[in-house]
Coordinates of C-alpha atoms and ligand atoms in Angstrom, one line a residue:
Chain A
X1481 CA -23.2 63.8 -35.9
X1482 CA -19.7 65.0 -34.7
X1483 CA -16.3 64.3 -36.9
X1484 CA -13.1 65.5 -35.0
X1485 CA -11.0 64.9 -38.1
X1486 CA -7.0 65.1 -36.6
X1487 CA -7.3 68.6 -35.2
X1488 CA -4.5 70.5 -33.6
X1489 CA -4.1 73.8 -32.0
X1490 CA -0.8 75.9 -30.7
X1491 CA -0.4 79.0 -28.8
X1492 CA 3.0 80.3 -29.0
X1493 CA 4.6 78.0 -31.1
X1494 CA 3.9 75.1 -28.6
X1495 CA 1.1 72.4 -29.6
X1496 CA -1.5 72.6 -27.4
X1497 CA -2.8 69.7 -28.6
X1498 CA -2.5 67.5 -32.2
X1499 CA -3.4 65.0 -33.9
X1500 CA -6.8 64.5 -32.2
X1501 CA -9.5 62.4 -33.9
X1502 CA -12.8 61.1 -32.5
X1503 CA -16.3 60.4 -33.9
X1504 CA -20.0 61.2 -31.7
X1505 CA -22.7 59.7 -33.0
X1506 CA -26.9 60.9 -32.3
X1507 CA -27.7 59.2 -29.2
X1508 CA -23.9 58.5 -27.9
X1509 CA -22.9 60.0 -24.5
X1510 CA -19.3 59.3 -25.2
X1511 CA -17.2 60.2 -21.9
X1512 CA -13.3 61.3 -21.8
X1513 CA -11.4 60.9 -18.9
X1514 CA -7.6 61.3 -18.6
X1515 CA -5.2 63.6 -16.4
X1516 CA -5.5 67.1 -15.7
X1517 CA -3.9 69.8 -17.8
X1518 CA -3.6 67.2 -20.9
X1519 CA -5.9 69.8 -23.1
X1520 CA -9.1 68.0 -22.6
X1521 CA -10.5 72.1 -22.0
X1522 CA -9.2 72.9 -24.7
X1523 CA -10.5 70.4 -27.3
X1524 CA -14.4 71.1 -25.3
X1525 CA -13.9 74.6 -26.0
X1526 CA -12.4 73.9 -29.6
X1527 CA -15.6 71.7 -30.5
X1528 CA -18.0 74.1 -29.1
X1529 CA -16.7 76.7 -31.5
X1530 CA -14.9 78.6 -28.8
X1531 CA -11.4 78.0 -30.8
X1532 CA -10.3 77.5 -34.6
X1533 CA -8.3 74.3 -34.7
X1534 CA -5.0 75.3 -37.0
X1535 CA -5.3 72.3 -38.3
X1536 CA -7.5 69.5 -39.1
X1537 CA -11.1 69.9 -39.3
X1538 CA -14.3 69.3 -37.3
X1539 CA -17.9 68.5 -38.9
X1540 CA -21.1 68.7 -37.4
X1541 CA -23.5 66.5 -39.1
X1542 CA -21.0 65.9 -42.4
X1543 CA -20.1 70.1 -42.4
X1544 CA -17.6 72.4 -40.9
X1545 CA -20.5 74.4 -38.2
X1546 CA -22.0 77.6 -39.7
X1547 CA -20.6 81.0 -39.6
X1548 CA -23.8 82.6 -38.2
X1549 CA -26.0 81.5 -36.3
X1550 CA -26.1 79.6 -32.8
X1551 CA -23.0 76.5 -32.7
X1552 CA -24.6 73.0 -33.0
X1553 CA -22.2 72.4 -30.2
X1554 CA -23.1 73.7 -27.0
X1555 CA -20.9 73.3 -23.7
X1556 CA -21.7 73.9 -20.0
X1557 CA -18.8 74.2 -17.6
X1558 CA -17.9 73.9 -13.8
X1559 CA -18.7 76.9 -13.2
X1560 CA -22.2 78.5 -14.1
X1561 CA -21.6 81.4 -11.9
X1562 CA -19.0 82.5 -14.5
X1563 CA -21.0 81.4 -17.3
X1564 CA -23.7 84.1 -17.2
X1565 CA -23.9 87.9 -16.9
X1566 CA -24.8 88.4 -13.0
X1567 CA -26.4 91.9 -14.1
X1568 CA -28.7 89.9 -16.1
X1569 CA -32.4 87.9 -14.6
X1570 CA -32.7 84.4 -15.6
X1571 CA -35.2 85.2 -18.3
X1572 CA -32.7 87.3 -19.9
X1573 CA -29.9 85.4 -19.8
X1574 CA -32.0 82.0 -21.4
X1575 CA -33.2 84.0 -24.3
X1576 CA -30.1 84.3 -25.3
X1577 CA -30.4 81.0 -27.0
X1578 CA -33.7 82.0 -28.2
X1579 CA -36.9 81.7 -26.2
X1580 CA -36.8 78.2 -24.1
X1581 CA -39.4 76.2 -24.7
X1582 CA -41.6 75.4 -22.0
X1583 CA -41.3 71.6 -21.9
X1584 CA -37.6 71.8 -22.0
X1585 CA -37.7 74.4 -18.6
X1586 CA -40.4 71.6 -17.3
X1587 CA -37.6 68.6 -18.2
X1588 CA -35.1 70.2 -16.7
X1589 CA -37.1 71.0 -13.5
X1590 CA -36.9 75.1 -13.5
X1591 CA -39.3 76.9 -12.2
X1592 CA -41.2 79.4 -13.4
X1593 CA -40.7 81.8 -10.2
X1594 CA -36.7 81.4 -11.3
X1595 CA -36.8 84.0 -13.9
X1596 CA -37.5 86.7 -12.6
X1597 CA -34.3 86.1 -10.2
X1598 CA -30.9 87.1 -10.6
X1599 CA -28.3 84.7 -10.9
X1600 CA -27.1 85.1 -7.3
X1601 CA -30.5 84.2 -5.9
X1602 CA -29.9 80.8 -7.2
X1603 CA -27.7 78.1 -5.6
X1604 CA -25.2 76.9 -8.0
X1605 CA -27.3 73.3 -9.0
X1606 CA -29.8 76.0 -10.4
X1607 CA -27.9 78.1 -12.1
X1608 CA -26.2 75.1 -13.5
X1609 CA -29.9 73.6 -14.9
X1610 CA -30.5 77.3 -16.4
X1611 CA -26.9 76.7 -18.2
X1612 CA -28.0 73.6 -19.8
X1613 CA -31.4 74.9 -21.3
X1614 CA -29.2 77.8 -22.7
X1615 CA -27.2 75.3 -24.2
X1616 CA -30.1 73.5 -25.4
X1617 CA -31.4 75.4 -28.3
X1618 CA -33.3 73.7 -31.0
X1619 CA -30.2 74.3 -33.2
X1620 CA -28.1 72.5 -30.6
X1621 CA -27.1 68.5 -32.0
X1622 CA -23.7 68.1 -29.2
X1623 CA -24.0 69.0 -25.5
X1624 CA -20.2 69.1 -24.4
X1625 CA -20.3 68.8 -20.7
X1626 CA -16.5 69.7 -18.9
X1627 CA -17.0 68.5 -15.2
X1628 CA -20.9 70.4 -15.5
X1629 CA -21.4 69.0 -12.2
X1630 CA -17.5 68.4 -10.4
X1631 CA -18.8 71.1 -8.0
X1632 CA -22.2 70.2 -7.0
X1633 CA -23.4 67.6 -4.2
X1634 CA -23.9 64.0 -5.0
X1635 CA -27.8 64.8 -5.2
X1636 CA -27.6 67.5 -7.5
X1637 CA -25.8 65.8 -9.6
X1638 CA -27.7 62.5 -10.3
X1639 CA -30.6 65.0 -10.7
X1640 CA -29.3 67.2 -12.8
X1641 CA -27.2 64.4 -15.1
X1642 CA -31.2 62.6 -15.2
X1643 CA -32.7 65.7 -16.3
X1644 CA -30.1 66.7 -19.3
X1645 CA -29.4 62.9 -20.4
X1646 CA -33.4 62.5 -20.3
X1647 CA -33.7 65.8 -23.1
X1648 CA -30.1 64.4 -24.6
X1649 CA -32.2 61.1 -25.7
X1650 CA -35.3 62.8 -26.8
X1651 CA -33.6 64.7 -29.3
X1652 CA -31.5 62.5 -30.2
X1653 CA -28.5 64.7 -29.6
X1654 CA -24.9 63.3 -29.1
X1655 CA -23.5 64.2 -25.5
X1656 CA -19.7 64.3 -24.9
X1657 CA -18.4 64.4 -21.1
X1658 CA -15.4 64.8 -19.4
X1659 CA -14.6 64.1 -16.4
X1660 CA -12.3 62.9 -13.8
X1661 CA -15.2 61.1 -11.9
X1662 CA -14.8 57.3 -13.0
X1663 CA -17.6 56.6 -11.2
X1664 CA -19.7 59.1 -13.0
X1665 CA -19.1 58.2 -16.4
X1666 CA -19.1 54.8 -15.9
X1667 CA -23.0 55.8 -14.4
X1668 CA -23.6 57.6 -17.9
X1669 CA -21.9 56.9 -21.0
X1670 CA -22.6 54.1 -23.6
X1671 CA -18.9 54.5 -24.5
X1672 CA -15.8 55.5 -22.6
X1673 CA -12.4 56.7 -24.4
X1674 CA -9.2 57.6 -22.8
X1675 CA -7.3 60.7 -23.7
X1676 CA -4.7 58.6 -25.5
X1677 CA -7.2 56.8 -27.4
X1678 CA -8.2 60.6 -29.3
X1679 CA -4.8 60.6 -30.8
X1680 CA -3.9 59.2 -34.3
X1681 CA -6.9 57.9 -36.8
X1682 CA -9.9 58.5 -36.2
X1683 CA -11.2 55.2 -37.6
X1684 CA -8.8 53.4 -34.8
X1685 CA -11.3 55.2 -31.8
X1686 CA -14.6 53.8 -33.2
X1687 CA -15.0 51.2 -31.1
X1688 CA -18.1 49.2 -30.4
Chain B
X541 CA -16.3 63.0 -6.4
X542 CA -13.1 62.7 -7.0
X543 CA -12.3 59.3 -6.5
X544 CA -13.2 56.5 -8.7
X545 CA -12.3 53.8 -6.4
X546 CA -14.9 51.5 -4.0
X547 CA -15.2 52.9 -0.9
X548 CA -13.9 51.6 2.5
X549 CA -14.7 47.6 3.2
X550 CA -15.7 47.0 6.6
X551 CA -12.3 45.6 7.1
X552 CA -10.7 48.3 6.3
X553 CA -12.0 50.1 9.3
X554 CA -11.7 47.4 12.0
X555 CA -7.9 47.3 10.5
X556 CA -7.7 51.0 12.1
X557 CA -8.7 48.6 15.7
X558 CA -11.8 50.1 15.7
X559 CA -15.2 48.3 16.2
X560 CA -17.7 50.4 14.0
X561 CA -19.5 51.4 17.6
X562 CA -16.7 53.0 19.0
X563 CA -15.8 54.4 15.5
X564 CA -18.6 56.0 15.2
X565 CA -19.1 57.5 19.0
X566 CA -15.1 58.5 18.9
X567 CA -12.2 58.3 20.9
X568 CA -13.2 58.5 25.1
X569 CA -10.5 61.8 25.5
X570 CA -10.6 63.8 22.4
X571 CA -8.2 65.8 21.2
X572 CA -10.8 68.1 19.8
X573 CA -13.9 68.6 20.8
X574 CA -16.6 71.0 19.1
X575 CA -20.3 71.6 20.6
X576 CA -23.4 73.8 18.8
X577 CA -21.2 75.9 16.3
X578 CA -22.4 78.7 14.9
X579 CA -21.1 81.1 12.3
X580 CA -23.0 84.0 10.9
X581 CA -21.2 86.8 9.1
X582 CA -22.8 90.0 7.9
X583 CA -22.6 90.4 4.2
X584 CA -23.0 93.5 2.1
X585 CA -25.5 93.2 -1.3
X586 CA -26.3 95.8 -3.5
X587 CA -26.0 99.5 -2.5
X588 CA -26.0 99.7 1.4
X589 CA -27.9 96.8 2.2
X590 CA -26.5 94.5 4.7
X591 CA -28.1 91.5 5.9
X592 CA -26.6 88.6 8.6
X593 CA -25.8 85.2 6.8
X594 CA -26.1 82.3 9.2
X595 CA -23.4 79.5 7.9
X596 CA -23.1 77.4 10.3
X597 CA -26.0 76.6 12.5
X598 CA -24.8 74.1 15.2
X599 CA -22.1 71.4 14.7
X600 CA -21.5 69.0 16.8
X601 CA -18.3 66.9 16.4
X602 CA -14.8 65.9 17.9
X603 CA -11.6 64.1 16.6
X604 CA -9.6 61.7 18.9
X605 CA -5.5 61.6 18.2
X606 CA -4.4 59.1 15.7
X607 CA -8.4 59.6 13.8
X608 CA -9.3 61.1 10.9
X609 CA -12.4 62.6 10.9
X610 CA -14.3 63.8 7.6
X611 CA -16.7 66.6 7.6
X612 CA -18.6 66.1 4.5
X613 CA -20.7 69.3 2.9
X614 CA -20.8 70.4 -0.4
X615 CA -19.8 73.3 -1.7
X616 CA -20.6 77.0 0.1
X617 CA -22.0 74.9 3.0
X618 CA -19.6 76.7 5.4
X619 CA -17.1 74.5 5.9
X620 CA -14.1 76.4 5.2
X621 CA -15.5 78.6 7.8
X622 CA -15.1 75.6 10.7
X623 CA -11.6 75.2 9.4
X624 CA -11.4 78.7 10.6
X625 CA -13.4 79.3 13.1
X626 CA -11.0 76.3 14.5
X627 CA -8.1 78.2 14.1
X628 CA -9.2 81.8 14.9
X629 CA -8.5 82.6 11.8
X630 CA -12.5 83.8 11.3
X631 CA -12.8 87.0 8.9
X632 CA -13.6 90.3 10.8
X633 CA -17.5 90.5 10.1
X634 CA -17.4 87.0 10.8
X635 CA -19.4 86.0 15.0
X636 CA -19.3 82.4 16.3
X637 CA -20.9 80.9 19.6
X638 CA -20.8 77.3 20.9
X639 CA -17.4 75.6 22.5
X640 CA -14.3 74.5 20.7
X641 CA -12.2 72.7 22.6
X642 CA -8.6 71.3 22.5
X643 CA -7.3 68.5 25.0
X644 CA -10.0 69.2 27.4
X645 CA -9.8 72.9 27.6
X646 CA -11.4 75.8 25.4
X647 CA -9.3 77.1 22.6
X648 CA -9.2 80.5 22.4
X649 CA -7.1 84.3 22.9
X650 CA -3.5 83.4 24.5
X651 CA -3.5 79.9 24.6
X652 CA -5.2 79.4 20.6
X653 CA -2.2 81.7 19.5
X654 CA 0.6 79.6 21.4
X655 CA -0.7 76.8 19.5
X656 CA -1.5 77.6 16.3
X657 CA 1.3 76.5 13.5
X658 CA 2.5 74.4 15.6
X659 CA 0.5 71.7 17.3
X660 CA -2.8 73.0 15.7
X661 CA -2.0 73.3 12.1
X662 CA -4.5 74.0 9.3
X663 CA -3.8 72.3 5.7
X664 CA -5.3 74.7 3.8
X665 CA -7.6 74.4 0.4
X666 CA -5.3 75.8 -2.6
X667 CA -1.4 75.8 -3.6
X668 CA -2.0 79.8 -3.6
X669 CA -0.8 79.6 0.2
X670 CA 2.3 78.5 -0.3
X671 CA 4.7 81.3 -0.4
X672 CA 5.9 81.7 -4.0
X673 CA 9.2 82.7 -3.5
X674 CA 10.6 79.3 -1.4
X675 CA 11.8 76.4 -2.4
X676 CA 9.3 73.0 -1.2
X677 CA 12.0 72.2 1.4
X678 CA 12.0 75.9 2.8
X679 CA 8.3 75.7 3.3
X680 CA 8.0 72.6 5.0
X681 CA 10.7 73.3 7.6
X682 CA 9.5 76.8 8.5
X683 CA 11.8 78.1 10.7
X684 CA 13.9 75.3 11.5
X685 CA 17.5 75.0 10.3
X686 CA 19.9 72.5 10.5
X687 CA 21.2 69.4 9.3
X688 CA 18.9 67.2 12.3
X689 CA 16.0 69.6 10.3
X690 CA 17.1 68.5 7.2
X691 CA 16.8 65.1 7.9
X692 CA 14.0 64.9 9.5
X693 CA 13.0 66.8 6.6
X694 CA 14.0 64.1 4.2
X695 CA 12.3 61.3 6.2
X696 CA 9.0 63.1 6.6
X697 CA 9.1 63.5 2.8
X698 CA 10.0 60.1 1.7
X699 CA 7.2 59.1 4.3
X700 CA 4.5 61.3 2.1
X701 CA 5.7 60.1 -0.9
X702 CA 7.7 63.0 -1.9
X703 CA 10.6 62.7 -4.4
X704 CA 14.1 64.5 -3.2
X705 CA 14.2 67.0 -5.5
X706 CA 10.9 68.0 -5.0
X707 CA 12.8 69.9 -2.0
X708 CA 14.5 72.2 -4.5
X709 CA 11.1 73.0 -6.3
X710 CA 9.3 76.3 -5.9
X711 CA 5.7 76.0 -5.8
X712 CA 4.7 76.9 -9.6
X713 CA 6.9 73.6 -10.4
X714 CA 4.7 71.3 -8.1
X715 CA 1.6 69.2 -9.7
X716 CA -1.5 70.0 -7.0
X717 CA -0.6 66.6 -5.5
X718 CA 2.7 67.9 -4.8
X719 CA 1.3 70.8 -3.3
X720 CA -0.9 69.1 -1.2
X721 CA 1.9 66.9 0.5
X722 CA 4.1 69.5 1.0
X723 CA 1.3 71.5 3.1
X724 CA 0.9 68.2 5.4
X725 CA 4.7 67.8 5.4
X726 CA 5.1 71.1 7.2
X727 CA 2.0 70.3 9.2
X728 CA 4.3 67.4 10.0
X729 CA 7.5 69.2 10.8
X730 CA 5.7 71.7 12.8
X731 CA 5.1 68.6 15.4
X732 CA 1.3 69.2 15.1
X733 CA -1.0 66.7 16.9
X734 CA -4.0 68.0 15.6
X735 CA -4.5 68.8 11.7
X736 CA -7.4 70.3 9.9
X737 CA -7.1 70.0 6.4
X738 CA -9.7 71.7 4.0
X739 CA -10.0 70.4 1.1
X740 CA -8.3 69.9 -1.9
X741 CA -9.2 71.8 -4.8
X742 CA -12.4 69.8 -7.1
X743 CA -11.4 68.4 -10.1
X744 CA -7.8 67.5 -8.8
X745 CA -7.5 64.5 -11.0
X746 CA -8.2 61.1 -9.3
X747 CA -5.2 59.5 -8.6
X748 CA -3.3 62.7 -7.4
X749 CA -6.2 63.3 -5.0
X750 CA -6.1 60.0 -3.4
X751 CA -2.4 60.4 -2.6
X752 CA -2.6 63.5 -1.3
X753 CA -5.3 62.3 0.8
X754 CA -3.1 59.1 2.3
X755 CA -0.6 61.5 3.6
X756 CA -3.6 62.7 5.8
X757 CA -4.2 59.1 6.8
X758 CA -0.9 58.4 7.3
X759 CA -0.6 61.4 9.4
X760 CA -3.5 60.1 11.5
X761 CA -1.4 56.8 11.4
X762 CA 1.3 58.8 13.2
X763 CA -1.0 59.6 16.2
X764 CA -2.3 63.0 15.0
X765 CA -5.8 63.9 14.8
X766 CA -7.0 65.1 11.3
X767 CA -10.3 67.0 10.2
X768 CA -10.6 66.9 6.4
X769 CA -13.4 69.2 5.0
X770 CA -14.2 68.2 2.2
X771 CA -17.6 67.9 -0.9
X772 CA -16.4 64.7 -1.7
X773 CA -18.1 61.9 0.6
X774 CA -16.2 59.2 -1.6
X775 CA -12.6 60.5 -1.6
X776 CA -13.9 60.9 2.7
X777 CA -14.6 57.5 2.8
X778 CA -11.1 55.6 1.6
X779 CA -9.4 57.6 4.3
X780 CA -12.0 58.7 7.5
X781 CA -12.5 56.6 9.8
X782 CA -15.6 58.7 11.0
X783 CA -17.3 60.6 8.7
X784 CA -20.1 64.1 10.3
X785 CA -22.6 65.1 7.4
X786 CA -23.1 68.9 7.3
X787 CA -27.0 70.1 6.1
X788 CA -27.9 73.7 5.7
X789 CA -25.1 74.5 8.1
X790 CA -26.0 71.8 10.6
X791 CA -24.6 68.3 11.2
X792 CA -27.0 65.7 10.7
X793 CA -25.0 62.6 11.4
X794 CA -21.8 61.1 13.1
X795 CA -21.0 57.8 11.1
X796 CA -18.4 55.3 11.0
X797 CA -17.2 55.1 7.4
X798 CA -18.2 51.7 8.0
X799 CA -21.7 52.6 8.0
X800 CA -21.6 53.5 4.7
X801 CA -22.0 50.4 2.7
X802 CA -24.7 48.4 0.7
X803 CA -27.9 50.5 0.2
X804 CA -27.2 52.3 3.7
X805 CA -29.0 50.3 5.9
X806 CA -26.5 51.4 8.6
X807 CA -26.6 55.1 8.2
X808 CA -29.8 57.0 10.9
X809 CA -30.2 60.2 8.9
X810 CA -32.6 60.3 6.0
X811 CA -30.6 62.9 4.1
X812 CA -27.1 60.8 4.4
X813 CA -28.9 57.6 2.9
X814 CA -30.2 60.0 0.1
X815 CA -26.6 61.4 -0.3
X816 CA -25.2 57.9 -0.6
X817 CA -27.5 56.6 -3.1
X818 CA -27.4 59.5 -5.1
X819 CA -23.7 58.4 -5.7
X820 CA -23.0 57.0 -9.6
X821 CA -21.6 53.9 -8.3
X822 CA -25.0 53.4 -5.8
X823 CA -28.2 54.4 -7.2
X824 CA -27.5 57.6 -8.6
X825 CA -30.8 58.7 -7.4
X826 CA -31.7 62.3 -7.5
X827 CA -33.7 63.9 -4.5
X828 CA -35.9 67.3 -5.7
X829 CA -35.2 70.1 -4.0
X830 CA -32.4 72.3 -2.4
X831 CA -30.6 72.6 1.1
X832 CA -32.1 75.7 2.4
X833 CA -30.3 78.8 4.0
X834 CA -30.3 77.7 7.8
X835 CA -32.5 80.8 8.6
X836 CA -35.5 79.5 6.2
X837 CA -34.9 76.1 8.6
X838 CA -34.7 77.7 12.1
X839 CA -37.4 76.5 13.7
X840 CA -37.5 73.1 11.9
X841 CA -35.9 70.1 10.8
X842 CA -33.7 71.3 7.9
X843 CA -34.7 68.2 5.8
X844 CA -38.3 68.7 6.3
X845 CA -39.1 69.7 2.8
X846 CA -37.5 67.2 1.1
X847 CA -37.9 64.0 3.6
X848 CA -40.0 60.9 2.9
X849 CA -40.6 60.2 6.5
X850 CA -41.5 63.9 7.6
X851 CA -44.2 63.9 10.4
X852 CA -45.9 67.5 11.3
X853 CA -43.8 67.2 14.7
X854 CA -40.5 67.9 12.1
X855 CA -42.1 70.9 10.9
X856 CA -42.5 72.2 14.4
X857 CA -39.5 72.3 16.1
X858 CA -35.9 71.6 16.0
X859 CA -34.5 68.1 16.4
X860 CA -31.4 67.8 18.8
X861 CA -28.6 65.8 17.9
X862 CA -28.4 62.3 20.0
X863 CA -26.6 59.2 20.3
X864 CA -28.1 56.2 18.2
X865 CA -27.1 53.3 17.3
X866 CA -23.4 53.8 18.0
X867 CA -23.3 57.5 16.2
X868 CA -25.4 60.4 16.4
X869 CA -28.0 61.8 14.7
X870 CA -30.3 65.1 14.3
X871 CA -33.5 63.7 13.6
X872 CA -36.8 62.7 15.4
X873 CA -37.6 59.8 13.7
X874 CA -34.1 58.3 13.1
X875 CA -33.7 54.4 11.6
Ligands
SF4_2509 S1 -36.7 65.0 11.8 FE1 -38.4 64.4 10.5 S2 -38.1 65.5 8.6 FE2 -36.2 65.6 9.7 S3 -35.0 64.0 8.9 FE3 -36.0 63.2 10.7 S4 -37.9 62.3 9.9 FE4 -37.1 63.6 8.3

């Protein structure tokens, strides 16, 4: 599904981040964890197309992603209030993946009345569920998720988590999510790595 | 969320010499005491249009010395707006009614701007208020000079778990950890007695949270009262020894931390047993719905729509916030 084959990246001469290998099957929510400021941004953004590694290569289902077209790696961030175009109503901004289908609005428990709203009418679990059915397209086969839900309250979160892990496993789609919460992705994942463990082969990471 | 960690044993809060009764009803002479806080602020949306935003909507709470109390909201639930509604520091288009009140007498005008910086000091929320262009050291002491400062600037450091030469660093050089301790440190020097710290930026990595926590705790330790404001109920818990749930700008419940253990049996409010099993480590049970804006919930229990045990009387009016079972609680129906 996902093949992070030893990818790097520099900015400025300096190594952002190298040598990093790690394998996502269908079905996997793999979760990262490890301490701020290591890169783990940068390799989300990287895998969701965001960023060219300089070296190394990633494959999505056994190829390097298209070059038109939507990403088959999709991520949602902290913050969804910086993720979509405030001048723009919900409809508008989930179209941009395409028109949602309705059972995946229904899964993820937006309402219809939502989109005809601007993003500021919404609280910030919301918007954050209207993020996630953007990111999930039909082309999409990797949700990334960096800290999707680091902001929200305790509530929100197990709903939301519910709600995208629940679509996540009916499509068969690999998750990947970082976070600093333990807790959390000891609550989700069927396999955790540590930052360290991304480095060097990427035969070494596949654990059981 | 920050913290990974169990949360407080029971032990852990009798340690403090507190039975969880008295933990939870607080100190008999607090050092700060807040009654039916409100904050509304006028805000400006598109064009002209202005409408009043009601933040907070009645809290209820106080902080005896040597406690650390956590006020636990999540995000945009106004509680950066206590912190400064505590201090005075409340933005111009910014009203507030109800009583604060500080050893026994209301804190405001003169005797609020005596105090402030020095026994009342506010920890605030990012590094960004550290001034950019002193040294760690420099910003602790303020304006005291001196080798007695210096010393006492060393110990307080050491205390914190602060390195020597983190004295010499300017603030771009120090982790968020770093930050954190150095903003209690001054707290510290200052000679505050009572501290409200908002909280620490989300997404501060675990262990760096926790210990930037502990220096609040050990600054309770110390005999200072602390306020923490924070989203994060179980970074709250290792630390508080009382924890006061906000909902749609209200508090709901005065706990022990103690309380919070098992499947809740402990806790009286409906919505701080959801909160608590929602948590990955509990249940991680999601409740539908959202907090409302405390005008939608003016004339009603705030938790109405999204309460198991609702009865029409809950629709109807406004519950009060009373004593029960050793802690308080806004509800009619409480367990
Ligand atoms: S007052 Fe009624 S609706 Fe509100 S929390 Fe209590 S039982 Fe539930």
């Amino acid at each position: 599904m996902l093949e992070v084959d030893k990818v790097g990246i520099h900015l400025g001469g300096r190594w952002l981040l190298r040598d990093m290998s790690l394998t996502l099957e269908a079905g996997e929510v793999v979760g990262i964890s490890g301490d701020s400021g290591v890169g783990k941004s940068t390799l989300a953004r990287m895998l969701a197309g965001h960023l060219a590694p300089d070296e190394g290569e990633v494959r999505y289902g056994g190829r390097p992603a298209a070059r038109r077209g939507p990403h088959p790696a999709q991520l949602v961030l902290q913050h969804p209030e910086r993720a979509v175009n405030p001048r723009w109503r919900i409809r508008r901004i989930l179209a941009e993946a395409g028109a949602p289908e309705p059972s995946l609005l229904e899964a993820l428990q937006i309402a219809p009345s939502w989109l005809d709203r601007w993003p500021l009418e919404l609280s910030g679990g919301e918007l954050q569920r209207v993020c996630i059915a953007r990111a999930l397209g039909p082309a999409t086969r990797v949700l990334i998720a960096d800290e999707m839900t680091a902001m929200l309250d305790a509530l929100t979160q197990a709903g939301i988590w519910r709600a995208a892990l629940g679509v996540a496993q009916e499509r068969g789609l690999g998750v990947l999510a970082i976070s600093h919460d333990e807790a959390l992705l000891e609550r989700i994942c069927t396999r955790r790595l540590r930052w360290e463990e991304l480095r060097g082969d990427a035969t070494t990471v596949m654990m059981p | 969320m920050a913290i990974g960690a169990k949360r407080v044993p029971a032990q852990e809060a009798s340690r403090r010499g507190a039975s969880s009764e008295e933990a939870a009803l607080g100190a008999a002479a607090p050092l700060l005491e807040i009654e039916g806080l409100r904050v509304s602020f006028l805000q400006y949306g598109r064009g002209l249009q202005r409408r009043t935003v009601q933040a907070l909507a009645g809290v209820d709470l106080s902080v005896g010395a040597g406690e650390l109390v956590a006020l636990v909201g999540s995000s945009g639930s106004g509680k950066s707006l206590l912190a400064h509604a505590v201090m005075g520091l409340l933005p111009d288009n910014a009203r507030s009614s109800g009583s604060i009140r500080y050893a026994g007498e209301p804190l405001d005008g003169e005797r609020l701007l005596r105090l402030r910086g020095k026994e009342l000091a506010l920890v605030p929320q990012g590094v960004t208020y550290l001034d950019p262009l002193l040294r760690a050291g420099e910003q602790a002491l303020g304006r005291q000079r001196g080798p007695q400062a210096r010393s006492r600037l060393r110990a307080v450091f050491s205390r914190f778990g602060l390195p020597e030469r983190a004295e010499r660093l300017y603030p771009h050089q120090l982790s968020g950890g770093m930050a954190r301790k150095v903003l209690v440190s001054a707290a510290a020097l200052g000679g505050a007695r009572l501290v409200v710290a908002d909280e620490p930026t989300p997404g501060m990595e675990a262990g760096k949270a926790a210990e930037a926590l502990q220096a609040l705790r050990e600054l309770a330790d110390g005999g200072c009262g602390v306020l923490l404001l924070t989203h994060d109920i179980e970074a709250a818990l290792r630390v508080a020894d009382r924890v006061a749930v906000l909902y749609a700008g209200e508090a709901v419940e005065l706990a022990a931390a103690s309380d919070f253990a098992g499947a809740g049996e402990r806790l009286r409010h409906p919505y701080t047993r959801a909160l608590w099993q929602a948590l990955p480590a509990n249940g991680f049970r999601p409740l539908p719905g959202v907090q409302p804006a405390p005008e939608e919930a003016a004339a009603s229990c705030a938790f109405a729509a999204r309460c198991g045990q609702a009865a029409p009387e809950c629709r109807a009016a406004k519950p009060a916030m009373r004593v029960w079972r050793g802690g308080q609680v806004r509800c009619f129906k409480p367990d």
